mmCIF file of C-alpha atoms in Angstrom:
data_model
loop_
_atom_site.group_PDB
_atom_site.id
_atom_site.type_symbol
_atom_site.label_atom_id
_atom_site.label_comp_id
_atom_site.label_asym_id
_atom_site.label_seq_id
_atom_site.Cartn_x
_atom_site.Cartn_y
_atom_site.Cartn_z
ATOM 1 C CA MET A 28 92.633 104.722 131.273
ATOM 2 C CA GLN A 29 95.231 104.028 128.603
ATOM 3 C CA LEU A 30 96.053 100.435 127.749
ATOM 4 C CA THR A 31 99.571 99.031 127.726
ATOM 5 C CA ALA A 32 101.455 96.163 126.123
ATOM 6 C CA GLY A 33 100.720 92.790 127.696
ATOM 7 C CA LEU A 34 97.087 93.511 128.522
ATOM 8 C CA LYS A 35 94.276 91.547 126.937
ATOM 9 C CA ALA A 36 92.740 93.618 124.138
ATOM 10 C CA LYS A 37 89.271 94.934 124.941
ATOM 11 C CA PRO A 38 86.746 92.750 123.087
ATOM 12 C CA PHE A 39 84.259 94.258 120.674
ATOM 13 C CA ARG A 40 81.461 93.068 118.457
ATOM 14 C CA MET A 41 80.117 95.871 116.257
ATOM 15 C CA GLN A 42 78.718 96.455 112.797
ATOM 16 C CA ASP A 43 81.054 98.029 110.280
ATOM 17 C CA ALA A 44 79.859 100.659 107.798
ATOM 18 C CA SER A 45 78.989 97.887 105.317
ATOM 19 C CA GLY A 46 76.772 96.107 107.857
ATOM 20 C CA ARG A 47 79.195 93.246 108.542
ATOM 21 C CA THR A 48 79.646 92.088 112.127
ATOM 22 C CA ILE A 49 83.207 92.735 113.234
ATOM 23 C CA ASP A 50 84.079 90.687 116.302
ATOM 24 C CA LEU A 51 87.649 90.880 117.583
ATOM 25 C CA GLN A 52 87.261 87.253 118.721
ATOM 26 C CA ASP A 53 87.010 86.245 115.036
ATOM 27 C CA PHE A 54 90.529 87.609 114.485
ATOM 28 C CA LYS A 55 92.125 85.305 117.069
ATOM 29 C CA GLY A 56 95.015 83.511 115.419
ATOM 30 C CA SER A 57 95.862 86.603 113.351
ATOM 31 C CA LYS A 58 97.867 89.700 114.103
ATOM 32 C CA VAL A 59 95.719 92.812 113.964
ATOM 33 C CA LEU A 60 96.236 96.547 113.676
ATOM 34 C CA VAL A 61 93.328 98.367 115.311
ATOM 35 C CA SER A 62 93.413 102.095 114.590
ATOM 36 C CA PHE A 63 91.160 104.754 116.071
ATOM 37 C CA PHE A 64 90.690 107.780 113.839
ATOM 38 C CA ARG A 65 88.898 111.066 114.212
ATOM 39 C CA ASP A 66 85.901 111.810 112.007
ATOM 40 C CA VAL A 67 85.513 111.106 108.300
ATOM 41 C CA THR A 68 86.490 114.702 107.372
ATOM 42 C CA CYS A 69 89.819 114.800 109.261
ATOM 43 C CA PRO A 70 92.465 115.488 106.579
ATOM 44 C CA PHE A 71 95.266 113.879 108.594
ATOM 45 C CA CYS A 72 93.189 110.750 109.192
ATOM 46 C CA ASN A 73 92.283 110.609 105.498
ATOM 47 C CA LEU A 74 95.973 110.630 104.601
ATOM 48 C CA ARG A 75 96.736 107.846 107.072
ATOM 49 C CA VAL A 76 93.821 105.707 105.898
ATOM 50 C CA HIS A 77 94.917 106.232 102.292
ATOM 51 C CA PHE A 78 98.502 105.279 103.193
ATOM 52 C CA LEU A 79 97.512 102.129 105.106
ATOM 53 C CA SER A 80 95.104 101.151 102.331
ATOM 54 C CA SER A 81 97.964 101.367 99.841
ATOM 55 C CA LYS A 82 99.917 98.905 102.059
ATOM 56 C CA LYS A 83 96.946 96.563 102.612
ATOM 57 C CA GLN A 84 98.085 93.696 100.372
ATOM 58 C CA GLU A 85 101.668 93.831 101.627
ATOM 59 C CA LEU A 86 100.499 93.765 105.249
ATOM 60 C CA GLU A 87 98.019 90.954 104.585
ATOM 61 C CA ASP A 88 100.788 88.948 102.899
ATOM 62 C CA LEU A 89 102.681 89.285 106.188
ATOM 63 C CA GLY A 90 99.603 87.962 108.026
ATOM 64 C CA LEU A 91 98.340 91.263 109.441
ATOM 65 C CA LYS A 92 94.662 92.257 109.411
ATOM 66 C CA MET A 93 93.412 95.813 109.936
ATOM 67 C CA ILE A 94 90.335 97.316 111.601
ATOM 68 C CA PHE A 95 89.672 101.069 111.510
ATOM 69 C CA PHE A 96 87.376 102.852 113.960
ATOM 70 C CA PHE A 97 85.864 106.260 113.206
ATOM 71 C CA GLU A 98 83.850 108.534 115.415
ATOM 72 C CA SER A 99 81.638 109.210 112.377
ATOM 73 C CA THR A 100 78.357 107.472 111.686
ATOM 74 C CA GLY A 101 78.182 104.530 109.307
ATOM 75 C CA GLU A 102 76.051 106.654 106.978
ATOM 76 C CA LEU A 103 78.798 109.250 106.627
ATOM 77 C CA LEU A 104 81.461 106.593 106.160
ATOM 78 C CA THR A 105 79.488 105.069 103.285
ATOM 79 C CA LYS A 106 78.849 108.513 101.751
ATOM 80 C CA SER A 107 82.577 109.187 101.592
ATOM 81 C CA THR A 108 83.989 108.143 98.235
ATOM 82 C CA HIS A 109 87.467 107.941 99.761
ATOM 83 C CA HIS A 110 86.434 105.658 102.600
ATOM 84 C CA ARG A 111 84.417 103.344 100.340
ATOM 85 C CA LYS A 112 87.663 102.628 98.486
ATOM 86 C CA VAL A 113 89.167 101.234 101.712
ATOM 87 C CA HIS A 114 86.715 98.310 101.642
ATOM 88 C CA PRO A 115 87.176 95.427 102.584
ATOM 89 C CA VAL A 116 89.142 96.808 105.576
ATOM 90 C CA PRO A 117 86.437 97.050 108.247
ATOM 91 C CA LEU A 118 85.490 100.686 108.909
ATOM 92 C CA VAL A 119 83.689 100.628 112.226
ATOM 93 C CA PRO A 120 81.539 103.636 113.111
ATOM 94 C CA ASP A 121 81.589 104.480 116.805
ATOM 95 C CA PRO A 122 79.866 107.860 117.181
ATOM 96 C CA GLU A 123 79.082 107.085 120.835
ATOM 97 C CA HIS A 124 82.838 106.572 121.459
ATOM 98 C CA LYS A 125 82.209 103.251 123.228
ATOM 99 C CA MET A 126 85.375 101.560 122.034
ATOM 100 C CA TYR A 127 87.345 104.831 122.032
ATOM 101 C CA ASP A 128 86.660 105.019 125.758
ATOM 102 C CA GLN A 129 87.388 101.302 126.318
ATOM 103 C CA TYR A 130 90.776 101.710 124.618
ATOM 104 C CA GLY A 131 91.578 104.940 126.446
ATOM 105 C CA VAL A 132 91.710 107.089 123.312
ATOM 106 C CA GLU A 133 92.240 110.584 124.594
ATOM 107 C CA SER A 134 91.074 114.073 123.806
ATOM 108 C CA SER A 135 93.569 116.907 124.080
ATOM 109 C CA THR A 136 93.119 120.427 122.766
ATOM 110 C CA GLY A 137 96.826 121.048 123.366
ATOM 111 C CA LYS A 138 97.810 118.090 121.184
ATOM 112 C CA VAL A 139 95.428 119.195 118.434
ATOM 113 C CA LEU A 140 97.002 122.671 118.469
ATOM 114 C CA LYS A 141 100.473 121.115 118.571
ATOM 115 C CA THR A 142 99.630 119.352 115.310
ATOM 116 C CA MET A 143 99.576 122.675 113.481
ATOM 117 C CA PHE A 144 103.206 123.258 114.415
ATOM 118 C CA THR A 145 104.485 119.931 113.095
ATOM 119 C CA LYS A 146 106.553 119.972 109.931
ATOM 120 C CA GLY A 147 104.388 119.788 106.815
ATOM 121 C CA ALA A 148 101.083 120.181 108.679
ATOM 122 C CA PHE A 149 99.582 122.709 106.291
ATOM 123 C CA SER A 150 100.536 120.817 103.127
ATOM 124 C CA ALA A 151 99.194 117.619 104.718
ATOM 125 C CA MET A 152 95.929 119.384 105.524
ATOM 126 C CA LYS A 153 95.622 120.513 101.932
ATOM 127 C CA GLU A 154 96.377 117.039 100.579
ATOM 128 C CA GLY A 155 94.126 115.320 103.130
ATOM 129 C CA ASN A 156 91.264 117.692 102.355
ATOM 130 C CA SER A 157 91.459 116.686 98.683
ATOM 131 C CA PHE A 158 89.613 113.438 99.435
ATOM 132 C CA GLU A 159 85.904 113.616 98.768
ATOM 133 C CA THR A 160 84.174 113.490 102.125
ATOM 134 C CA PRO A 161 80.619 114.305 103.144
ATOM 135 C CA THR A 162 79.996 117.732 104.620
ATOM 136 C CA ASP A 163 77.153 116.713 106.950
ATOM 137 C CA LYS A 164 77.622 118.167 110.435
ATOM 138 C CA GLU A 165 78.103 115.608 113.181
ATOM 139 C CA GLU A 166 77.049 116.682 116.665
ATOM 140 C CA HIS A 167 78.852 113.889 118.544
ATOM 141 C CA LEU A 168 82.391 114.716 117.442
ATOM 142 C CA ARG A 169 85.147 115.291 119.938
ATOM 143 C CA ALA A 170 87.076 118.110 118.287
ATOM 144 C CA SER A 171 90.122 117.354 120.418
ATOM 145 C CA LEU A 172 90.248 113.575 119.768
ATOM 146 C CA ILE A 173 93.765 112.200 119.247
ATOM 147 C CA PRO A 174 94.178 109.026 117.136
ATOM 148 C CA ALA A 175 95.613 105.807 118.580
ATOM 149 C CA ASP A 176 96.945 102.541 117.150
ATOM 150 C CA PHE A 177 97.114 99.070 118.710
ATOM 151 C CA LEU A 178 98.980 96.003 117.533
ATOM 152 C CA ILE A 179 97.229 92.908 118.836
ATOM 153 C CA ASP A 180 98.867 89.490 118.739
ATOM 154 C CA GLU A 181 97.386 86.135 117.703
ATOM 155 C CA LYS A 182 96.247 85.397 121.243
ATOM 156 C CA GLY A 183 94.397 88.685 121.636
ATOM 157 C CA TYR A 184 96.968 90.543 123.730
ATOM 158 C CA ILE A 185 98.184 94.052 123.087
ATOM 159 C CA HIS A 186 101.711 93.979 121.744
ATOM 160 C CA THR A 187 101.935 97.745 121.209
ATOM 161 C CA ALA A 188 99.673 100.581 122.342
ATOM 162 C CA HIS A 189 100.446 103.854 120.603
ATOM 163 C CA TYR A 190 98.655 107.008 121.715
ATOM 164 C CA GLY A 191 99.400 109.919 119.391
ATOM 165 C CA LYS A 192 101.408 112.902 120.527
ATOM 166 C CA ASN A 193 99.378 114.941 118.019
ATOM 167 C CA VAL A 194 96.734 114.306 115.345
ATOM 168 C CA ARG A 195 99.352 113.130 112.811
ATOM 169 C CA ASP A 196 101.266 110.796 115.123
ATOM 170 C CA HIS A 197 100.749 107.105 114.328
ATOM 171 C CA LEU A 198 102.782 103.937 114.537
ATOM 172 C CA PRO A 199 105.489 103.962 111.864
ATOM 173 C CA ILE A 200 104.868 101.483 109.054
ATOM 174 C CA GLU A 201 108.268 99.872 109.733
ATOM 175 C CA GLN A 202 107.149 99.027 113.279
ATOM 176 C CA ILE A 203 103.877 97.579 111.983
ATOM 177 C CA LYS A 204 105.727 95.419 109.443
ATOM 178 C CA ALA A 205 108.240 94.265 112.060
ATOM 179 C CA PHE A 206 105.377 93.168 114.305
ATOM 180 C CA ALA A 207 103.701 91.336 111.410
ATOM 181 C CA ARG A 208 106.946 89.476 110.637
ATOM 182 C CA GLN A 209 107.482 88.210 114.203
ATOM 183 C CA LEU A 210 107.098 84.492 114.667
ATOM 184 C CA VAL A 211 104.462 83.196 117.038
ATOM 185 C CA VAL A 212 106.032 82.228 120.362
ATOM 186 C CA GLY A 213 104.422 79.671 122.680
#
């Protein structure tokens, strides 16, 4: 079941790839972007992670924290040179898809195929594949997983739930910044 704005965010307490405990409750009082990505080798996800990482300081200056979920194991996340550079943004491995399922992150073969027909898909694949990622085979992957992004307010409620229309579809950075700039009400 997909989540919608106004609902309480689903709580989680998990270890990130660095072994730190990441508890959504600890982020209360802060605005948070929680993004669910495909596996560590997804070129489109690598591009998005790289892009958000490049905006990390600007977003933190606006008061926004980020948490990234991957369906890859923690071992593969730490093997990836690219993903190690994202530290200290929490990279949470969820190969069992526990939180993916709690947040209603969908799988859709049609949406994955649709991705290939989006403008610039092949050049993005080439660029996204340039990041050094491990080549270990992961048996638990959902090949048709579609990324999702959630903006969670200071009180732990979902402000925005964005389920991708394809593998490349994420919340625009302008929308993320606008959310971060909003004053706390009540």
